[in-house]
Amino acid sequence: MADRSAAIAGLGMTDLGKVYGRTAAQFAGDAVRLAVADAGLELGDVDGLLTSAGVSGGVGLALQRDLGLRDLRLLSEMQSYGSTAGQMVQYASLAIGAGMAETVACVFADAPLRQDTSTGAAYGARGAVGWRGLLGAAGIRDTNSMYALAAQRHMDTYGTTNDQLGHIAVGQRAWAELNPRAQMRTPMTLEDYHASRWIVEPFHLLDCCLVSNGGIAVVVTSAERAASLARPPVHVLGWGQAHPGHAQRRHEDFGLVSGAARSGPAALAMAGLTVSDVDVVELYDCYTFTVVITLEDYGFCPKGEGGRFVADGTLGPDGKLKVNTGGGQLSSSYMWGMTPLSEAVLQARGEAGRRQVPEHDVVLVSGNGGVLDHHSTLVLSPHGPAGRSSS
Amino acid sequence: MTVGPVRRDEATAAFFDGTARGELLLFRCPAGHFSPPYSQQCDTCASVDLTAVAASGGASVVSRSVAHRRGGHRDILVVAELDEGPWWWSKVIDVEPEQVVAGARLTVVVERADEESEAVPVFRLA
């Protein structure tokens, strides 16, 4: 049977962070042009396009015309919040495997930051009407509050502490110092973490992700075609999604278990691997807590042990487990699921510069959307599915 | 201000008629399961034969957090389990953060921002 597996052949990243004067649509166009050029392709080679918009909107079907893409065989706007990026790679891989498309660009872009407003306002409440308005009127104004309630439940149930969450922020900042693209590169200590102001307890400012403008795109194509292109192919070995559909009622495990518990094992099983095979872990880290629950759910440590696990010299460039090696959403930039995915591509290629992990045969990537409502996982590798020991 | 202003829409009209009477309305199906008031169907058995009933007002803290606002004000936020089973996300008023721990007993009350706004269910310590 012919190998119809897929690989990521191109990566495009605009300037990220406090970058003003461009719309989300312009960032999206820039990111796709960069990704296509990175692959050594031309826009005319693209026959599929999947788009993902952030809070500012404006990234959608019109991107086809912005990029002058003719006769596409696949085109859609996708939305599962933070799990979308991983899912786009999955749908692109499926389409390529089915022979429906050959070269699919997947893009996320957002421009929530304005020069004259605070970063908090960029993600703030939007109109107090109906059920959503009721939540805000009662003080649950933003995602910070909802994740804080999830994290506190984990802390009350398993004894997870702020000190342990702080180790995640500190470890990722140490990685960010090695990443020239990272927004936050000044060294951080555990004392700095504890001294940062409360946002919503148990979250300090340094528990929360950044807010960023910019765009990131990847080009997915057949492994066969990727082998002849400009960059080292990053093979898509496995994937999973999980959308638990939690009810709001007695006995629900909100804050204790996420969709990662199903998505992670499914992705690894598809790749024929286990967590002990994973060399590099790029996790969606909208909050420090999201790293804790995802490490537990993926099986890197037992349920409830995530806090103790990360506080035990596990994280950071000198740690036992290489997690969020670019600094993540906490210290590098917040491009939703494209933040962990883009760093995973760089690590799998061996192009991560001073922060390159020497062993990078298996890279695990997570995406997380809503309030732990949506999860996606990818298993990536510089080696194809036929034989991981040789490329 | 204890709660913020909120306006009704088509989906919330009956619910806010309830809060105007001081009630937090839930749905009950013929099998006796309770579901949140925004449900299309029973979240236990999928029945669409739902009747609006007022919650008893008793609840327990599932999780809690403290939101720090500009000017030093703090809001004590909770996910609370109503005694009927559904969870309700809101704030606890007239309380110190240390008093709001997992399992603490609460009572539903309603507050409104001003005469133009709908009444909003919040909690007090029982």
Coordinates of C-alpha atoms in Angstrom, one line a residue:
Chain A
M1 CA 0.0 0.0 0.0
A2 CA 1.3 3.4 -0.9
D3 CA 2.4 5.6 2.0
R4 CA -0.2 8.3 2.2
S5 CA 1.0 9.8 5.5
A6 CA 1.3 13.5 5.9
A7 CA 4.1 15.8 7.0
I8 CA 4.5 19.4 7.9
A9 CA 6.7 20.9 5.2
G10 CA 6.5 24.6 5.9
L11 CA 6.3 27.0 8.9
G12 CA 5.6 30.7 8.7
M13 CA 5.7 33.0 11.7
T14 CA 5.1 36.8 11.6
D15 CA 6.6 39.1 14.2
L16 CA 4.6 38.3 17.4
G17 CA 3.5 40.3 20.4
K18 CA 3.1 44.1 20.5
V19 CA 3.1 44.4 16.7
Y20 CA 0.7 47.2 15.6
G21 CA -0.6 48.5 12.3
R22 CA -1.6 45.2 10.7
T23 CA -5.0 43.5 10.9
A24 CA -5.5 39.8 11.7
A25 CA -6.2 39.2 8.0
Q26 CA -2.9 40.8 7.0
F27 CA -1.1 38.7 9.6
A28 CA -2.8 35.6 8.3
G29 CA -1.8 36.4 4.7
D30 CA 1.8 37.1 5.8
A31 CA 2.0 33.8 7.8
V32 CA 0.8 31.7 4.8
R33 CA 3.2 33.4 2.4
L34 CA 6.0 32.8 4.8
A35 CA 5.1 29.1 5.4
V36 CA 4.8 28.4 1.6
A37 CA 8.1 30.1 0.9
D38 CA 9.7 28.2 3.8
A39 CA 8.6 24.9 2.2
G40 CA 10.1 25.9 -1.1
L41 CA 6.7 26.1 -2.7
E42 CA 4.7 28.7 -4.5
L43 CA 1.2 29.9 -3.6
G44 CA -0.1 28.2 -6.7
D45 CA 1.0 24.8 -5.2
V46 CA -1.5 25.2 -2.4
D47 CA -4.8 23.3 -3.0
G48 CA -6.2 23.5 0.5
L49 CA -6.7 26.2 3.1
L50 CA -7.9 26.0 6.7
T51 CA -8.3 29.2 8.7
S52 CA -8.7 29.9 12.4
A53 CA -9.6 33.3 13.8
G54 CA -8.9 34.6 17.3
V55 CA -10.8 37.1 19.4
S56 CA -10.4 39.9 16.9
G57 CA -11.9 37.8 14.1
G58 CA -11.3 38.7 10.5
V59 CA -9.5 35.5 9.4
G60 CA -11.7 33.4 7.2
L61 CA -12.7 32.5 3.7
A62 CA -11.7 35.8 2.2
L63 CA -8.1 34.8 2.8
Q64 CA -8.4 32.7 -0.4
R65 CA -8.8 35.9 -2.4
D66 CA -6.2 37.8 -0.4
L67 CA -3.7 35.1 -1.3
G68 CA -4.9 34.7 -4.9
L69 CA -5.5 31.0 -4.4
R70 CA -7.3 29.5 -7.4
D71 CA -9.2 26.2 -7.7
L72 CA -8.8 25.0 -4.1
R73 CA -10.0 21.5 -3.4
L74 CA -10.4 22.2 0.4
L75 CA -11.4 25.4 2.1
S76 CA -13.0 26.0 5.5
E77 CA -13.0 28.2 8.6
M78 CA -12.4 26.1 11.7
Q79 CA -13.2 26.9 15.4
S80 CA -12.6 24.8 18.5
Y81 CA -10.7 27.6 20.2
G82 CA -7.3 26.6 21.5
S83 CA -7.5 23.0 20.1
T84 CA -8.1 24.3 16.6
A85 CA -4.4 24.4 15.4
G86 CA -3.8 20.7 16.1
Q87 CA -7.2 19.8 14.6
M88 CA -6.4 21.7 11.4
V89 CA -3.3 19.6 11.0
Q90 CA -5.4 16.5 11.6
Y91 CA -8.0 17.4 8.9
A92 CA -5.3 18.4 6.5
S93 CA -3.6 15.0 7.0
L94 CA -6.9 13.2 6.5
A95 CA -7.6 15.1 3.3
I96 CA -4.1 14.3 2.0
G97 CA -4.4 10.7 3.0
A98 CA -7.6 10.4 1.1
G99 CA -6.2 12.1 -2.0
M100 CA -8.6 15.0 -1.6
A101 CA -5.9 17.6 -1.5
E102 CA -2.1 17.6 -1.8
T103 CA -0.8 20.7 -0.1
V104 CA -2.9 22.3 2.7
A105 CA -2.1 25.6 4.4
C106 CA -3.4 25.9 8.0
V107 CA -3.3 29.4 9.6
F108 CA -4.2 31.2 12.8
A109 CA -3.9 35.0 13.2
D110 CA -5.2 37.4 15.8
A111 CA -4.8 41.1 16.5
P112 CA -6.5 41.8 19.9
L113 CA -3.9 44.3 21.1
R114 CA -4.4 48.0 20.4
Q115 CA -1.8 50.6 21.2
D116 CA -4.3 52.6 23.3
T117 CA -5.9 49.8 25.4
S118 CA -4.7 47.5 28.1
T119 CA -4.0 43.9 27.4
G120 CA -6.7 42.9 29.9
A121 CA -9.3 44.9 28.0
A122 CA -8.3 43.1 24.8
Y123 CA -9.8 39.9 26.2
G124 CA -12.5 41.6 28.4
A125 CA -16.3 41.2 28.6
R126 CA -18.4 42.1 25.5
G127 CA -21.9 43.3 26.4
A128 CA -24.0 42.2 29.3
V129 CA -27.0 40.4 27.7
G130 CA -28.5 37.0 28.3
W131 CA -26.8 34.0 29.8
R132 CA -23.3 35.3 29.0
G133 CA -24.1 38.7 30.4
L134 CA -25.5 37.1 33.5
L135 CA -22.2 35.3 34.2
G136 CA -20.3 38.6 33.9
A137 CA -22.8 40.5 36.0
A138 CA -22.2 37.9 38.8
G139 CA -18.5 38.6 38.6
I140 CA -17.4 35.7 36.3
R141 CA -16.1 38.2 33.8
D142 CA -13.4 36.4 31.9
T143 CA -11.6 33.2 31.2
N144 CA -9.1 34.0 34.0
S145 CA -11.9 33.5 36.5
M146 CA -13.1 30.2 35.0
Y147 CA -9.7 28.6 34.9
A148 CA -9.0 29.9 38.4
L149 CA -12.0 28.0 39.6
A150 CA -10.8 24.9 37.8
A151 CA -7.3 25.3 39.3
Q152 CA -8.5 25.9 42.9
R153 CA -10.6 22.7 42.7
H154 CA -7.4 20.8 41.7
M155 CA -5.5 22.4 44.6
D156 CA -8.2 21.6 47.1
T157 CA -8.5 18.0 45.9
Y158 CA -4.9 17.1 45.4
G159 CA -2.9 19.6 47.4
T160 CA -1.4 21.4 44.4
T161 CA 0.2 24.6 45.5
N162 CA 1.1 28.1 44.1
D163 CA 4.7 27.3 44.7
Q164 CA 4.4 24.3 42.3
L165 CA 2.6 26.5 39.7
G166 CA 5.4 29.0 40.1
H167 CA 7.9 26.3 39.0
I168 CA 6.2 26.1 35.7
A169 CA 6.3 29.9 35.1
V170 CA 10.0 30.0 36.2
G171 CA 11.0 27.0 34.1
Q172 CA 9.3 28.3 30.9
R173 CA 10.9 31.7 31.4
A174 CA 14.3 30.1 31.5
W175 CA 13.5 28.5 28.1
A176 CA 12.2 31.8 26.8
E177 CA 15.6 33.4 27.6
L178 CA 17.0 31.2 24.8
N179 CA 14.3 32.1 22.3
P180 CA 14.9 35.4 20.4
R181 CA 11.2 35.5 19.4
A182 CA 9.9 35.4 22.9
Q183 CA 8.1 38.4 24.3
M184 CA 9.4 37.9 27.9
R185 CA 13.1 37.1 28.2
T186 CA 14.1 38.7 31.5
P187 CA 15.0 36.1 34.1
M188 CA 12.3 35.1 36.6
T189 CA 12.7 33.7 40.1
L190 CA 10.2 31.9 42.2
E191 CA 10.2 35.0 44.4
D192 CA 9.3 37.1 41.3
Y193 CA 6.4 34.7 40.7
H194 CA 5.0 35.0 44.2
A195 CA 5.5 38.8 44.2
S196 CA 3.5 39.3 41.0
R197 CA 0.0 40.7 41.6
W198 CA -3.0 38.6 42.0
I199 CA -5.3 38.5 39.0
V200 CA -7.9 35.9 40.2
E201 CA -6.7 33.7 43.1
P202 CA -5.1 31.2 42.8
F203 CA -3.6 32.9 39.7
H204 CA -0.9 35.6 39.9
L205 CA -0.1 37.7 36.8
L206 CA 2.7 35.2 36.1
D207 CA 0.3 32.3 36.0
C208 CA -1.5 33.8 33.0
C209 CA -0.6 33.7 29.3
L210 CA 0.5 36.8 27.3
V211 CA -1.7 38.6 24.8
S212 CA -0.2 38.8 21.3
N213 CA -0.7 40.1 17.8
G214 CA 0.5 38.1 14.8
G215 CA 0.0 35.0 12.7
I216 CA 1.4 31.5 12.3
A217 CA 0.9 29.1 9.5
V218 CA 2.0 25.6 8.6
V219 CA 1.9 23.8 5.3
V220 CA 0.9 20.1 5.4
T221 CA 1.6 17.9 2.4
S222 CA 2.2 14.2 1.7
A223 CA 5.3 12.8 3.3
E224 CA 6.4 11.7 -0.2
R225 CA 6.2 15.3 -1.5
A226 CA 7.7 16.8 1.7
A227 CA 10.8 14.7 1.2
S228 CA 11.7 16.6 -1.9
L229 CA 11.0 20.1 -0.5
A230 CA 13.2 22.7 1.1
R231 CA 12.9 21.9 4.8
P232 CA 13.3 18.7 6.8
P233 CA 9.9 17.0 6.9
V234 CA 8.1 16.8 10.2
H235 CA 6.0 13.7 10.0
V236 CA 2.5 13.5 11.5
L237 CA 2.6 10.1 13.2
G238 CA -0.5 10.3 15.4
W239 CA -3.4 12.4 16.5
G240 CA -6.4 12.6 18.8
Q241 CA -9.2 14.9 19.8
A242 CA -11.4 14.8 22.9
H243 CA -14.4 17.0 23.7
P244 CA -15.7 15.8 27.0
G245 CA -19.0 17.7 26.9
H246 CA -19.1 18.2 30.7
A247 CA -22.5 18.9 32.2
Q248 CA -22.7 21.5 34.9
R249 CA -23.8 19.2 37.7
R250 CA -23.0 16.9 40.6
H251 CA -20.1 14.4 40.2
E252 CA -18.5 16.2 37.2
D253 CA -14.7 16.2 37.2
F254 CA -14.3 19.8 36.1
G255 CA -10.8 21.0 37.1
L256 CA -9.6 17.5 37.8
V257 CA -9.5 15.7 34.4
S258 CA -9.5 17.2 30.9
G259 CA -10.0 15.8 27.4
A260 CA -6.2 15.2 27.3
A261 CA -6.8 12.0 29.2
R262 CA -8.4 10.5 26.1
S263 CA -6.8 12.5 23.3
G264 CA -3.2 11.9 24.4
P265 CA -3.3 8.1 24.7
A266 CA -5.3 7.9 21.4
A267 CA -2.6 9.9 19.6
L268 CA 0.3 7.9 21.0
A269 CA -1.4 4.6 20.3
M270 CA -1.9 5.7 16.7
A271 CA 1.8 6.4 16.5
G272 CA 2.6 3.1 18.2
L273 CA 4.3 4.9 21.0
T274 CA 3.9 5.6 24.7
V275 CA 4.8 8.6 26.9
S276 CA 8.1 7.1 27.7
D277 CA 9.1 7.5 24.0
V278 CA 8.4 11.3 24.1
D279 CA 11.5 13.5 23.8
V280 CA 9.9 16.9 23.7
V281 CA 6.6 18.1 25.0
E282 CA 4.9 21.3 23.7
L283 CA 1.8 21.9 25.8
Y284 CA -1.0 24.5 25.5
D285 CA -0.3 26.7 28.6
C286 CA -3.0 29.4 28.7
Y287 CA -2.3 29.1 32.5
T288 CA 0.4 27.3 34.5
F289 CA -2.4 25.1 35.8
T290 CA -3.1 23.9 32.2
V291 CA 0.4 22.4 32.1
V292 CA -0.2 20.5 35.4
I293 CA -3.5 18.9 34.3
T294 CA -2.3 18.1 30.8
L295 CA 0.9 16.4 32.1
E296 CA -1.3 14.3 34.5
D297 CA -3.8 13.4 31.8
Y298 CA -1.2 12.5 29.3
G299 CA 0.3 10.1 31.9
F300 CA 3.7 11.7 32.5
C301 CA 2.8 11.4 36.2
P302 CA -0.2 9.9 38.2
K303 CA -3.4 11.9 38.5
G304 CA -3.1 14.4 41.3
E305 CA 0.7 14.3 41.3
G306 CA 1.2 17.0 38.6
G307 CA 2.1 19.8 41.1
R308 CA 4.8 17.7 42.9
F309 CA 6.0 16.4 39.5
V310 CA 6.7 19.9 38.1
A311 CA 8.3 21.2 41.3
D312 CA 10.9 18.4 41.3
G313 CA 13.4 19.8 38.9
T314 CA 11.4 18.5 36.0
L315 CA 11.0 21.7 33.9
G316 CA 13.4 24.3 32.4
P317 CA 16.4 23.7 30.1
D318 CA 18.2 21.6 32.7
G319 CA 15.1 19.6 33.7
K320 CA 14.4 15.9 33.2
L321 CA 11.4 16.6 30.8
K322 CA 11.7 19.1 28.0
V323 CA 8.4 21.0 28.2
N324 CA 7.5 24.2 26.4
T325 CA 11.0 24.8 25.1
G326 CA 10.2 28.2 23.5
G327 CA 8.8 29.7 26.7
G328 CA 5.2 28.8 25.7
Q329 CA 2.2 31.1 25.9
L330 CA 3.3 32.2 29.3
S331 CA 6.6 33.7 28.2
S332 CA 6.9 33.6 24.4
S333 CA 3.7 34.6 22.7
Y334 CA 0.0 33.7 22.7
M335 CA -1.0 32.4 19.2
W336 CA -3.5 29.8 20.7
G337 CA -2.6 26.3 19.5
M338 CA 0.0 27.6 17.0
T339 CA 2.3 28.5 19.9
P340 CA 3.0 24.8 20.9
L341 CA 2.7 23.6 17.3
S342 CA 5.3 26.0 15.9
E343 CA 7.8 25.3 18.6
A344 CA 7.3 21.6 18.0
V345 CA 8.0 22.0 14.3
L346 CA 11.2 23.8 15.0
Q347 CA 12.3 21.2 17.6
A348 CA 11.5 18.3 15.3
R349 CA 13.5 19.9 12.5
G350 CA 16.5 20.5 14.8
E351 CA 16.2 24.3 14.1
A352 CA 15.5 25.6 17.6
G353 CA 18.9 27.2 18.0
R354 CA 20.3 27.6 21.5
R355 CA 17.2 25.9 22.9
Q356 CA 17.4 22.9 20.6
V357 CA 16.8 19.6 22.5
P358 CA 19.4 17.1 21.3
E359 CA 17.0 14.2 21.3
H360 CA 13.9 15.2 19.3
D361 CA 12.7 12.0 17.6
V362 CA 9.2 12.2 19.2
V363 CA 7.5 15.6 19.9
L364 CA 4.1 15.6 21.6
V365 CA 1.9 18.7 21.0
S366 CA -1.3 19.6 22.9
G367 CA -4.1 22.1 22.1
N368 CA -6.7 23.1 24.6
G369 CA -9.9 25.1 24.0
G370 CA -12.7 26.6 26.0
V371 CA -12.4 26.0 29.7
L372 CA -10.8 22.5 29.4
D373 CA -13.7 21.7 27.0
H374 CA -11.7 20.9 23.8
H375 CA -8.5 19.0 23.4
S376 CA -6.3 18.0 20.5
T377 CA -3.0 16.1 20.4
L378 CA -0.4 15.6 17.7
V379 CA 2.6 13.3 17.7
L380 CA 5.3 14.7 15.4
S381 CA 8.7 13.3 14.3
P382 CA 11.5 14.0 11.9
H383 CA 11.2 10.3 11.0
G384 CA 8.4 8.8 8.9
P385 CA 6.0 6.1 10.2
A386 CA 7.8 3.3 8.4
G387 CA 10.9 3.4 10.5
R388 CA 11.6 5.9 13.2
S389 CA 15.2 4.8 13.6
S390 CA 16.1 6.0 10.1
S391 CA 14.9 8.9 8.0
Chain B
M1 CA -21.9 47.7 43.2
T2 CA -22.7 44.1 44.3
V3 CA -23.6 42.8 40.8
G4 CA -23.2 44.3 37.3
P5 CA -26.1 45.3 35.0
V6 CA -27.5 42.7 32.7
R7 CA -30.4 42.8 30.1
R8 CA -32.7 40.0 29.2
D9 CA -33.0 38.4 25.7
E10 CA -35.4 35.9 24.3
A11 CA -33.5 32.9 25.9
T12 CA -33.4 34.4 29.4
A13 CA -36.8 36.1 29.7
A14 CA -38.5 33.4 31.7
F15 CA -35.4 33.1 33.9
F16 CA -35.3 36.8 34.7
D17 CA -39.1 36.7 35.5
G18 CA -38.1 34.2 38.1
T19 CA -35.2 36.2 39.6
A20 CA -37.6 39.2 39.8
R21 CA -39.6 37.1 42.2
G22 CA -36.4 36.2 44.1
E23 CA -36.3 32.7 42.6
L24 CA -33.5 30.8 40.8
L25 CA -35.4 28.7 38.2
L26 CA -34.2 25.2 37.2
F27 CA -35.8 22.7 34.9
R28 CA -37.3 19.4 36.1
C29 CA -38.1 16.5 33.9
P30 CA -40.9 13.8 34.5
A31 CA -38.3 11.5 36.0
G32 CA -37.4 14.1 38.6
H33 CA -34.0 15.1 37.3
F34 CA -33.0 18.7 37.6
S35 CA -31.1 20.6 34.9
P36 CA -29.8 24.1 34.6
P37 CA -32.2 26.8 33.3
Y38 CA -30.4 27.2 30.0
S39 CA -30.9 23.5 29.0
Q40 CA -32.7 22.4 25.9
Q41 CA -33.2 18.9 27.3
C42 CA -32.7 17.1 30.6
D43 CA -28.9 16.7 31.1
T44 CA -29.5 13.3 32.7
C45 CA -32.1 11.5 30.5
A46 CA -32.5 13.9 27.5
S47 CA -36.2 14.4 28.0
V48 CA -37.5 17.6 26.4
D49 CA -40.5 17.7 28.7
L50 CA -39.1 20.2 31.1
T51 CA -41.0 22.2 33.8
A52 CA -39.5 25.3 35.3
V53 CA -39.3 25.1 39.1
A54 CA -37.7 27.3 41.7
A55 CA -34.5 26.0 43.4
S56 CA -34.7 25.5 47.1
G57 CA -31.8 28.0 47.4
G58 CA -29.5 25.6 49.3
A59 CA -26.0 25.0 47.8
S60 CA -22.4 23.9 48.6
V61 CA -19.1 25.3 47.4
V62 CA -17.5 23.1 44.7
S63 CA -14.7 25.6 44.0
R64 CA -13.8 29.2 44.8
S65 CA -11.6 32.0 43.7
V66 CA -10.9 35.6 44.6
A67 CA -10.9 38.1 41.8
H68 CA -8.8 41.2 42.5
R69 CA -10.3 44.3 40.9
R70 CA -8.9 47.8 40.3
G71 CA -9.1 50.0 43.4
G72 CA -8.5 47.1 45.7
H73 CA -12.1 45.6 45.6
R74 CA -12.3 41.8 45.7
D75 CA -15.0 39.5 44.4
I76 CA -15.4 36.0 45.9
L77 CA -16.3 33.7 43.0
V78 CA -17.7 30.2 43.3
V79 CA -18.9 27.2 41.4
A80 CA -21.6 26.0 43.8
E81 CA -23.6 22.8 43.7
L82 CA -27.3 23.5 44.2
D83 CA -29.0 21.0 46.4
E84 CA -31.0 19.8 43.4
G85 CA -27.7 18.8 41.6
P86 CA -27.0 21.4 39.0
W87 CA -24.0 23.7 39.4
W88 CA -24.3 27.5 39.4
W89 CA -21.4 30.0 38.9
S90 CA -21.7 33.3 40.7
K91 CA -20.3 35.3 43.6
V92 CA -20.6 35.1 47.4
I93 CA -21.5 38.5 49.0
D94 CA -21.0 39.8 52.5
V95 CA -18.2 37.4 53.3
E96 CA -14.5 37.1 53.9
P97 CA -12.5 35.0 51.4
E98 CA -11.3 32.7 54.2
Q99 CA -14.9 31.7 55.0
V100 CA -15.6 30.3 51.5
V101 CA -14.0 26.9 51.4
A102 CA -14.9 23.7 49.5
G103 CA -18.1 22.3 50.9
A104 CA -19.2 25.5 52.7
R105 CA -23.0 25.9 52.8
L106 CA -24.6 28.7 50.8
T107 CA -28.0 30.3 50.2
V108 CA -29.2 31.9 47.0
V109 CA -30.3 35.5 47.1
V110 CA -30.9 38.0 44.2
E111 CA -29.3 41.4 43.7
R112 CA -29.7 44.0 41.0
A113 CA -27.3 46.7 39.8
D114 CA -30.1 49.3 39.3
E115 CA -33.8 49.5 38.5
E116 CA -33.1 49.2 34.8
S117 CA -31.2 45.9 35.2
E118 CA -32.4 42.3 35.7
A119 CA -32.0 40.7 39.2
V120 CA -28.9 38.4 39.4
P121 CA -28.7 35.3 41.6
V122 CA -25.7 35.4 44.0
F123 CA -24.9 33.5 47.2
R124 CA -24.5 34.3 50.9
L125 CA -23.1 32.0 53.5
A126 CA -26.0 29.9 55.0

